[in-house]
Amino acid sequence: MRNNRLDVFHSLHCLNYIRMYLDKDYYAAHLEHHDSFLKNSSHIPDDWGQVHLHHCLDQVVQSVTCHADLSPVPMYGWKGVPVFLGVGQTHTCRRWEPIREWMDARNEVYEPLGEE
């Protein structure tokens, strides 16, 4: 079975997984639920959480480098502090609603992973 989705949804899934993994104590129940159904499968490794995390980091790196947003980012810092923050930049983005509507119109109910 093929499970094709738009890359943007895969990237958003991965960003969400990384966000939850960074604050595992807060999201422990969700992460446990997310990974537990996969661990019940005989072909999923015991360290699936780490495997998934590294996959998601790679996915985000590919997305960022492939799309290479060239928007200028003004950098601000404080005297005596070697930290600079890029804030206030304006991006020209795609209209999200038509993308979501297009995907929703083609959405299918997929079988669990591992079932063909």
PDB file of C-alpha atoms in Angstrom:
ATOM      1  CA  MET A   1       0.000   0.000   0.000  1.00  0.00           C
ATOM      2  CA  ARG A   2       1.261   3.460  -0.801  1.00  0.00           C
ATOM      3  CA  ASN A   3       0.742   6.214   1.704  1.00  0.00           C
ATOM      4  CA  ASN A   4       1.368   9.424  -0.218  1.00  0.00           C
ATOM      5  CA  ARG A   5       0.989  12.782   1.452  1.00  0.00           C
ATOM      6  CA  LEU A   6       2.223  16.263   0.685  1.00  0.00           C
ATOM      7  CA  ASP A   7       5.695  16.931   2.045  1.00  0.00           C
ATOM      8  CA  VAL A   8       4.465  19.936   4.014  1.00  0.00           C
ATOM      9  CA  PHE A   9       2.311  17.672   6.215  1.00  0.00           C
ATOM     10  CA  HIS A  10       5.207  15.274   6.781  1.00  0.00           C
ATOM     11  CA  SER A  11       7.451  18.200   7.766  1.00  0.00           C
ATOM     12  CA  LEU A  12       4.809  19.580  10.145  1.00  0.00           C
ATOM     13  CA  HIS A  13       4.419  16.129  11.712  1.00  0.00           C
ATOM     14  CA  CYS A  14       8.183  15.958  12.208  1.00  0.00           C
ATOM     15  CA  LEU A  15       8.403  19.454  13.723  1.00  0.00           C
ATOM     16  CA  ASN A  16       5.644  18.498  16.144  1.00  0.00           C
ATOM     17  CA  TYR A  17       7.426  15.252  17.065  1.00  0.00           C
ATOM     18  CA  ILE A  18      10.715  17.122  17.679  1.00  0.00           C
ATOM     19  CA  ARG A  19       8.860  19.721  19.778  1.00  0.00           C
ATOM     20  CA  MET A  20       7.307  17.002  21.922  1.00  0.00           C
ATOM     21  CA  TYR A  21      10.596  15.110  22.196  1.00  0.00           C
ATOM     22  CA  LEU A  22      12.349  18.255  23.479  1.00  0.00           C
ATOM     23  CA  ASP A  23       9.831  18.444  26.334  1.00  0.00           C
ATOM     24  CA  LYS A  24       9.371  14.707  26.940  1.00  0.00           C
ATOM     25  CA  ASP A  25       8.198  15.158  30.524  1.00  0.00           C
ATOM     26  CA  TYR A  26       5.251  17.300  29.443  1.00  0.00           C
ATOM     27  CA  TYR A  27       4.343  15.189  26.400  1.00  0.00           C
ATOM     28  CA  ALA A  28       5.220  11.761  27.855  1.00  0.00           C
ATOM     29  CA  ALA A  29       1.709  10.317  27.526  1.00  0.00           C
ATOM     30  CA  HIS A  30       1.362  11.426  23.910  1.00  0.00           C
ATOM     31  CA  LEU A  31       4.817  10.170  22.919  1.00  0.00           C
ATOM     32  CA  GLU A  32       4.186   6.856  24.671  1.00  0.00           C
ATOM     33  CA  HIS A  33       0.891   6.439  22.818  1.00  0.00           C
ATOM     34  CA  HIS A  34       2.442   7.528  19.507  1.00  0.00           C
ATOM     35  CA  ASP A  35       5.344   5.078  19.714  1.00  0.00           C
ATOM     36  CA  SER A  36       3.663   2.192  21.586  1.00  0.00           C
ATOM     37  CA  PHE A  37       1.496   0.977  18.716  1.00  0.00           C
ATOM     38  CA  LEU A  38       4.607   0.792  16.543  1.00  0.00           C
ATOM     39  CA  LYS A  39       6.586  -1.142  19.156  1.00  0.00           C
ATOM     40  CA  ASN A  40       3.929  -3.856  19.141  1.00  0.00           C
ATOM     41  CA  SER A  41       4.999  -4.704  15.607  1.00  0.00           C
ATOM     42  CA  SER A  42       7.725  -7.341  15.266  1.00  0.00           C
ATOM     43  CA  HIS A  43       9.737  -5.342  12.720  1.00  0.00           C
ATOM     44  CA  ILE A  44       9.986  -2.045  14.658  1.00  0.00           C
ATOM     45  CA  PRO A  45      13.228  -1.591  16.652  1.00  0.00           C
ATOM     46  CA  ASP A  46      13.152  -1.073  20.429  1.00  0.00           C
ATOM     47  CA  ASP A  47      14.808   2.323  20.038  1.00  0.00           C
ATOM     48  CA  TRP A  48      12.066   3.524  17.682  1.00  0.00           C
ATOM     49  CA  GLY A  49      11.746   6.907  19.442  1.00  0.00           C
ATOM     50  CA  GLN A  50      15.384   7.738  18.655  1.00  0.00           C
ATOM     51  CA  VAL A  51      15.096   6.383  15.114  1.00  0.00           C
ATOM     52  CA  HIS A  52      11.973   8.488  14.545  1.00  0.00           C
ATOM     53  CA  LEU A  53      13.627  11.588  16.045  1.00  0.00           C
ATOM     54  CA  HIS A  54      16.669  11.292  13.778  1.00  0.00           C
ATOM     55  CA  HIS A  55      14.425  10.700  10.766  1.00  0.00           C
ATOM     56  CA  CYS A  56      12.451  13.841  11.635  1.00  0.00           C
ATOM     57  CA  LEU A  57      15.588  15.947  12.100  1.00  0.00           C
ATOM     58  CA  ASP A  58      16.776  14.806   8.669  1.00  0.00           C
ATOM     59  CA  GLN A  59      13.358  15.593   7.163  1.00  0.00           C
ATOM     60  CA  VAL A  60      13.423  19.150   8.547  1.00  0.00           C
ATOM     61  CA  VAL A  61      17.025  19.720   7.382  1.00  0.00           C
ATOM     62  CA  GLN A  62      16.079  18.581   3.873  1.00  0.00           C
ATOM     63  CA  SER A  63      13.000  20.790   3.821  1.00  0.00           C
ATOM     64  CA  VAL A  64      14.877  23.888   5.008  1.00  0.00           C
ATOM     65  CA  THR A  65      17.831  23.418   2.661  1.00  0.00           C
ATOM     66  CA  CYS A  66      15.702  22.502  -0.359  1.00  0.00           C
ATOM     67  CA  HIS A  67      13.381  25.484   0.049  1.00  0.00           C
ATOM     68  CA  ALA A  68      16.215  27.895   0.996  1.00  0.00           C
ATOM     69  CA  ASP A  69      14.123  30.868   2.137  1.00  0.00           C
ATOM     70  CA  LEU A  70      16.103  33.981   1.194  1.00  0.00           C
ATOM     71  CA  SER A  71      14.069  36.441   3.299  1.00  0.00           C
ATOM     72  CA  PRO A  72      16.384  38.933   5.043  1.00  0.00           C
ATOM     73  CA  VAL A  73      16.572  38.359   8.807  1.00  0.00           C
ATOM     74  CA  PRO A  74      17.490  41.441  10.878  1.00  0.00           C
ATOM     75  CA  MET A  75      19.700  40.396  13.789  1.00  0.00           C
ATOM     76  CA  TYR A  76      19.455  42.040  17.195  1.00  0.00           C
ATOM     77  CA  GLY A  77      21.679  41.671  20.224  1.00  0.00           C
ATOM     78  CA  TRP A  78      22.387  43.174  23.619  1.00  0.00           C
ATOM     79  CA  LYS A  79      25.544  44.906  24.748  1.00  0.00           C
ATOM     80  CA  GLY A  80      27.893  42.390  26.338  1.00  0.00           C
ATOM     81  CA  VAL A  81      25.811  39.376  25.314  1.00  0.00           C
ATOM     82  CA  PRO A  82      27.124  37.316  22.378  1.00  0.00           C
ATOM     83  CA  VAL A  83      23.630  36.218  21.366  1.00  0.00           C
ATOM     84  CA  PHE A  84      21.783  37.583  18.380  1.00  0.00           C
ATOM     85  CA  LEU A  85      18.137  36.986  17.638  1.00  0.00           C
ATOM     86  CA  GLY A  86      16.562  37.219  14.222  1.00  0.00           C
ATOM     87  CA  VAL A  87      13.197  38.849  14.741  1.00  0.00           C
ATOM     88  CA  GLY A  88      10.779  40.930  12.768  1.00  0.00           C
ATOM     89  CA  GLN A  89      11.345  39.373   9.353  1.00  0.00           C
ATOM     90  CA  THR A  90       8.464  39.241   6.904  1.00  0.00           C
ATOM     91  CA  HIS A  91       7.933  36.155   4.784  1.00  0.00           C
ATOM     92  CA  THR A  92       5.795  35.715   1.713  1.00  0.00           C
ATOM     93  CA  CYS A  93       3.964  32.460   2.290  1.00  0.00           C
ATOM     94  CA  ARG A  94       1.590  30.285   0.364  1.00  0.00           C
ATOM     95  CA  ARG A  95      -2.080  30.558   1.157  1.00  0.00           C
ATOM     96  CA  TRP A  96      -2.626  27.667   3.565  1.00  0.00           C
ATOM     97  CA  GLU A  97      -6.404  27.272   3.128  1.00  0.00           C
ATOM     98  CA  PRO A  98      -6.343  26.083  -0.534  1.00  0.00           C
ATOM     99  CA  ILE A  99      -3.578  23.580   0.270  1.00  0.00           C
ATOM    100  CA  ARG A 100      -5.549  22.212   3.220  1.00  0.00           C
ATOM    101  CA  GLU A 101      -8.783  22.057   1.200  1.00  0.00           C
ATOM    102  CA  TRP A 102      -7.028  20.259  -1.670  1.00  0.00           C
ATOM    103  CA  MET A 103      -5.557  17.703   0.732  1.00  0.00           C
ATOM    104  CA  ASP A 104      -8.817  17.220   2.638  1.00  0.00           C
ATOM    105  CA  ALA A 105     -10.661  16.553  -0.628  1.00  0.00           C
ATOM    106  CA  ARG A 106      -8.206  13.757  -1.411  1.00  0.00           C
ATOM    107  CA  ASN A 107      -7.702  12.412   2.094  1.00  0.00           C
ATOM    108  CA  GLU A 108      -8.030   8.678   2.540  1.00  0.00           C
ATOM    109  CA  VAL A 109      -8.256   6.511   5.599  1.00  0.00           C
ATOM    110  CA  TYR A 110      -5.000   4.594   5.718  1.00  0.00           C
ATOM    111  CA  GLU A 111      -4.385   1.180   7.189  1.00  0.00           C
ATOM    112  CA  PRO A 112      -1.980   0.992  10.143  1.00  0.00           C
ATOM    113  CA  LEU A 113       1.705   0.774   9.269  1.00  0.00           C
ATOM    114  CA  GLY A 114       2.849  -2.678   8.297  1.00  0.00           C
ATOM    115  CA  GLU A 115      -0.477  -3.840   6.886  1.00  0.00           C
ATOM    116  CA  GLU A 116      -0.789  -4.215   3.134  1.00  0.00           C
TER     117      GLU A 116
END
